[in-house]
Amino acid sequence: MLVPDIIIAVDGYSSTGKSSFAKLLAKEFSFLYLDSGALYRGVTLFAQENGLIAADNAIDLPGLEKALESLDLHFENVDGKSMLFTGGRNIEKEIRTMKVSSQVSPIAAVGFVRAFVDEKLRGFGRDKRVVMDGRDIGTTVFPDAEIKLFMTASVEVRSQRRFDELQAKGENPDMAEVMKNLQERDYIDSHREVSPLVQAPDAFVLDNSSMTFAEELAWVRGVIQGKFGILE
Ligand code: DC
């Protein structure tokens, strides 16, 4: 399907399958896929490794703000997959662990961290033809994105997806802990002061609790065609 040069913003709750779906869309339309959450995870890993998060979870804000001035985070294509790097180090695997997941939401609630990430994201989207997933892409990062999708699914379905994902990566997750972490992240992401997770008024809502990828794709084609007319 030939689509115009647009930005597709995919926002929504954790583990709704945003990234898998955004990757699928990017492949389908030959767009670039960009995972904004990876950058928040990268900042979190960096903060953990540099002792900027204390045992009581307090963040050394002045230390972090200073350190961000020289933090390099960028995506590189490795075997056809977009992976997050800092300098020459591939950190894609480390940013997906429970350790990072459990501390990323407070880090993502810090105003200067969001400004750091937003600037990078806007640079990545300058030439359009990107599918970017996150929490505030359609509201804050690209409020003029031509297509905005808002994804949701039941907490049970989302917890099972996250559990399976962690298991597939060789972790040994506890279902109750996974669900608790998801609910905590939903709460912090939706209630923070800066750019909270909210549905943009012009977003199309996709509840994929019981949808296959093929059904999701058919749905989004309908959305795009509704907006731009019949495309090739
Ligand atoms: O999508 P994810 O689970 O990898 O995101 C990790 C965290 O980053 C999530 O708890 C919320 C935060 N995030 C955000 O605040 N804004 C974004 N655009 C993307 C992610």
Coordinates of C-alpha atoms and ligand atoms in Angstrom, one line a residue:
M1 CA 0.0 0.0 0.0
L2 CA 1.4 3.4 -1.0
V3 CA 1.0 6.0 1.7
P4 CA 2.0 9.6 1.6
D5 CA 4.9 11.1 3.5
I6 CA 3.4 11.1 7.0
I7 CA 4.1 10.4 10.6
I8 CA 2.2 7.6 12.3
A9 CA 2.1 8.0 16.1
V10 CA 1.3 4.9 18.0
D11 CA 0.6 5.6 21.7
G12 CA -1.0 3.6 24.5
Y13 CA -0.5 1.6 27.6
S14 CA 2.4 -0.7 28.3
S15 CA 2.4 -4.1 26.7
T16 CA -0.5 -3.5 24.4
G17 CA 1.7 -4.7 21.5
K18 CA 2.5 -1.2 20.4
S19 CA 6.0 -1.9 19.3
S20 CA 5.2 -5.1 17.4
F21 CA 2.3 -3.4 15.7
A22 CA 4.4 -0.3 14.9
K23 CA 7.1 -2.5 13.5
L24 CA 4.6 -4.3 11.3
L25 CA 3.2 -1.0 10.0
A26 CA 6.7 0.3 9.3
K27 CA 7.5 -2.8 7.3
E28 CA 4.2 -2.7 5.5
F29 CA 4.6 0.9 4.4
S30 CA 8.4 0.9 4.1
F31 CA 8.6 3.5 6.9
L32 CA 11.3 3.9 9.6
Y33 CA 10.3 2.4 13.0
L34 CA 11.3 4.3 16.1
D35 CA 10.8 3.1 19.6
S36 CA 10.7 6.1 21.9
G37 CA 10.4 4.0 25.1
A38 CA 13.9 2.6 24.3
L39 CA 15.4 6.0 24.9
Y40 CA 13.7 6.3 28.3
R41 CA 15.0 2.8 29.1
G42 CA 18.5 3.8 27.9
V43 CA 18.5 6.8 30.2
T44 CA 17.4 4.5 33.1
L45 CA 20.1 2.0 32.4
F46 CA 22.7 4.7 32.3
A47 CA 21.4 6.2 35.6
Q48 CA 21.5 2.8 37.2
E49 CA 25.0 2.0 36.0
N50 CA 26.3 5.4 37.2
G51 CA 24.9 5.2 40.7
L52 CA 22.4 7.9 40.0
I53 CA 19.5 5.9 41.5
A54 CA 19.8 5.2 45.2
A55 CA 18.7 2.1 47.0
D56 CA 15.5 3.9 48.1
N57 CA 14.9 4.7 44.4
A58 CA 15.7 8.4 44.9
I59 CA 17.1 9.9 41.7
D60 CA 20.2 12.2 41.8
L61 CA 18.6 14.8 39.6
P62 CA 21.5 17.3 39.4
G63 CA 23.8 14.4 38.6
L64 CA 21.5 13.1 35.9
E65 CA 21.0 16.4 34.3
K66 CA 24.7 17.0 34.1
A67 CA 25.4 13.5 32.8
L68 CA 22.8 13.8 30.0
E69 CA 24.8 16.6 28.4
S70 CA 27.3 14.0 27.2
L71 CA 25.1 10.9 26.9
D72 CA 25.0 9.4 23.4
L73 CA 22.0 7.3 22.6
H74 CA 21.2 6.3 19.0
F75 CA 19.7 3.5 17.0
E76 CA 21.7 1.2 14.7
N77 CA 20.4 -1.3 12.3
V78 CA 21.7 -4.8 13.3
D79 CA 20.6 -7.6 11.0
G80 CA 17.6 -5.6 9.9
K81 CA 16.6 -4.8 13.4
S82 CA 16.8 -1.4 15.0
M83 CA 18.8 -1.5 18.2
L84 CA 19.7 1.0 20.8
F85 CA 23.4 1.9 21.3
T86 CA 25.4 4.1 23.6
G87 CA 28.7 4.8 21.9
G88 CA 29.7 1.5 20.4
R89 CA 27.8 -0.6 22.9
N90 CA 24.6 -2.4 22.0
I91 CA 22.3 -2.1 25.0
E92 CA 19.1 -3.4 23.4
K93 CA 19.0 -6.5 25.6
E94 CA 19.8 -4.8 28.9
I95 CA 17.2 -2.1 28.5
R96 CA 14.4 -4.8 28.4
T97 CA 15.1 -6.4 31.8
M98 CA 12.7 -6.2 34.8
K99 CA 15.4 -4.1 36.6
V100 CA 15.1 -1.4 34.0
S101 CA 11.3 -1.7 33.6
S102 CA 10.9 -1.3 37.3
Q103 CA 12.6 2.1 37.4
V104 CA 11.9 3.6 34.0
S105 CA 8.6 5.3 34.8
P106 CA 10.0 7.7 37.5
I107 CA 12.9 8.5 35.2
A108 CA 10.4 9.2 32.3
A109 CA 8.5 11.6 34.6
V110 CA 11.5 13.9 34.9
G111 CA 11.0 17.1 32.8
F112 CA 14.6 17.4 31.6
V113 CA 14.7 13.7 30.7
R114 CA 11.6 14.2 28.5
A115 CA 13.2 17.3 26.9
F116 CA 16.3 15.3 26.1
V117 CA 14.3 12.4 24.6
D118 CA 11.9 14.7 22.7
E119 CA 14.7 16.6 21.0
K120 CA 16.2 13.3 19.7
L121 CA 12.8 12.0 18.6
R122 CA 11.9 15.2 16.6
G123 CA 15.3 14.9 14.9
F124 CA 14.6 11.3 13.9
G125 CA 11.1 12.3 12.5
R126 CA 12.2 15.3 10.5
D127 CA 11.9 13.6 7.2
K128 CA 8.6 12.0 8.0
R129 CA 7.8 8.4 6.8
V130 CA 8.2 7.2 10.4
V131 CA 6.1 5.1 12.7
M132 CA 7.0 6.1 16.3
D133 CA 5.6 4.4 19.3
G134 CA 5.4 5.7 22.9
R135 CA 3.1 7.5 25.3
D136 CA 3.0 11.1 24.1
I137 CA 4.0 11.0 20.5
G138 CA 0.6 12.2 19.2
T139 CA 0.1 14.7 22.0
T140 CA 3.6 16.2 22.6
V141 CA 6.3 15.0 20.3
F142 CA 4.4 15.2 17.1
P143 CA 1.0 16.9 17.8
D144 CA 0.6 17.3 14.0
A145 CA 1.2 13.7 13.2
E146 CA -1.2 12.8 10.3
I147 CA -2.3 9.5 11.8
K148 CA -2.6 8.9 15.6
L149 CA -3.4 5.5 17.0
F150 CA -4.1 4.9 20.7
M151 CA -3.7 1.3 21.7
T152 CA -5.2 -0.4 24.7
A153 CA -6.0 -4.0 25.9
S154 CA -7.2 -5.6 29.1
V155 CA -4.6 -5.7 31.9
E156 CA -4.8 -9.6 32.0
V157 CA -4.0 -9.8 28.3
R158 CA -1.2 -7.3 28.6
S159 CA 0.4 -9.1 31.6
Q160 CA 0.3 -12.4 29.8
R161 CA 2.1 -10.8 26.8
R162 CA 4.7 -9.3 29.0
F163 CA 5.2 -12.5 30.9
D164 CA 5.7 -14.5 27.7
E165 CA 8.1 -11.9 26.4
L166 CA 10.3 -12.0 29.5
Q167 CA 10.2 -15.8 29.5
A168 CA 11.2 -15.9 25.9
K169 CA 14.2 -13.8 26.9
G170 CA 15.3 -16.3 29.5
E171 CA 14.1 -14.4 32.5
N172 CA 12.0 -16.2 35.2
P173 CA 9.2 -13.7 35.7
D174 CA 6.5 -13.9 38.4
M175 CA 3.0 -13.2 37.0
A176 CA 1.8 -11.2 40.0
E177 CA 4.9 -9.1 39.9
V178 CA 4.6 -8.5 36.2
M179 CA 1.0 -7.4 36.6
K180 CA 1.8 -5.2 39.5
N181 CA 4.7 -3.5 37.5
L182 CA 2.3 -2.9 34.6
Q183 CA -0.3 -1.3 36.8
E184 CA 2.2 0.8 38.5
R185 CA 3.6 2.0 35.2
D186 CA 0.1 2.7 33.9
Y187 CA -0.5 4.8 36.9
I188 CA 2.7 6.8 36.9
D189 CA 2.6 7.3 33.1
S190 CA -1.0 8.6 33.2
H191 CA -0.6 10.8 36.3
R192 CA 2.7 12.5 35.8
E193 CA 2.8 16.2 35.4
V194 CA 4.8 16.4 32.2
S195 CA 3.3 14.9 29.1
P196 CA 1.1 12.2 30.8
L197 CA -0.2 9.3 28.8
V198 CA -3.5 10.6 27.5
Q199 CA -5.4 9.8 24.3
A200 CA -5.1 12.7 21.8
P201 CA -8.6 13.9 20.9
D202 CA -7.9 13.1 17.2
A203 CA -6.5 9.6 17.9
F204 CA -8.1 6.4 16.6
V205 CA -8.5 3.9 19.5
L206 CA -7.5 0.3 18.9
D207 CA -8.4 -2.2 21.6
N208 CA -6.5 -5.3 20.5
S209 CA -7.4 -7.6 23.5
S210 CA -8.7 -10.2 21.1
M211 CA -7.4 -9.2 17.7
T212 CA -4.8 -10.8 15.4
F213 CA -2.1 -8.8 13.7
A214 CA -3.9 -9.4 10.4
E215 CA -7.1 -7.9 11.9
E216 CA -5.1 -4.9 13.3
L217 CA -3.5 -4.3 10.0
A218 CA -6.8 -4.4 8.1
W219 CA -8.2 -1.9 10.7
V220 CA -5.3 0.5 10.2
R221 CA -5.6 0.3 6.4
G222 CA -9.2 1.3 6.9
V223 CA -8.2 4.3 9.1
I224 CA -5.6 5.5 6.6
Q225 CA -7.9 5.1 3.6
G226 CA -10.6 6.9 5.5
K227 CA -8.3 9.8 5.8
F228 CA -6.4 9.9 2.5
G229 CA -8.9 8.1 0.2
I230 CA -8.2 4.8 -1.6
L231 CA -4.5 4.2 -1.9
E232 CA -2.7 1.9 -4.2
Ligands
DC1 O1 7.1 1.4 25.8 P1 8.1 1.0 26.9 O2 7.4 0.1 27.9 O3 9.4 0.5 26.4 O4 8.3 2.4 27.7 C1 9.2 2.4 28.8 C2 8.7 3.6 29.7 O5 9.0 4.8 29.1 C3 7.2 3.6 30.1 O6 7.1 3.2 31.4 C4 6.8 5.0 29.9 C5 7.9 5.7 29.3 N1 7.6 6.3 28.0 C6 7.2 7.6 28.1 O7 6.9 8.2 29.1 N2 6.9 8.3 26.9 C7 7.2 7.7 25.7 N3 6.9 8.4 24.6 C8 7.6 6.4 25.7 C9 7.9 5.7 26.8

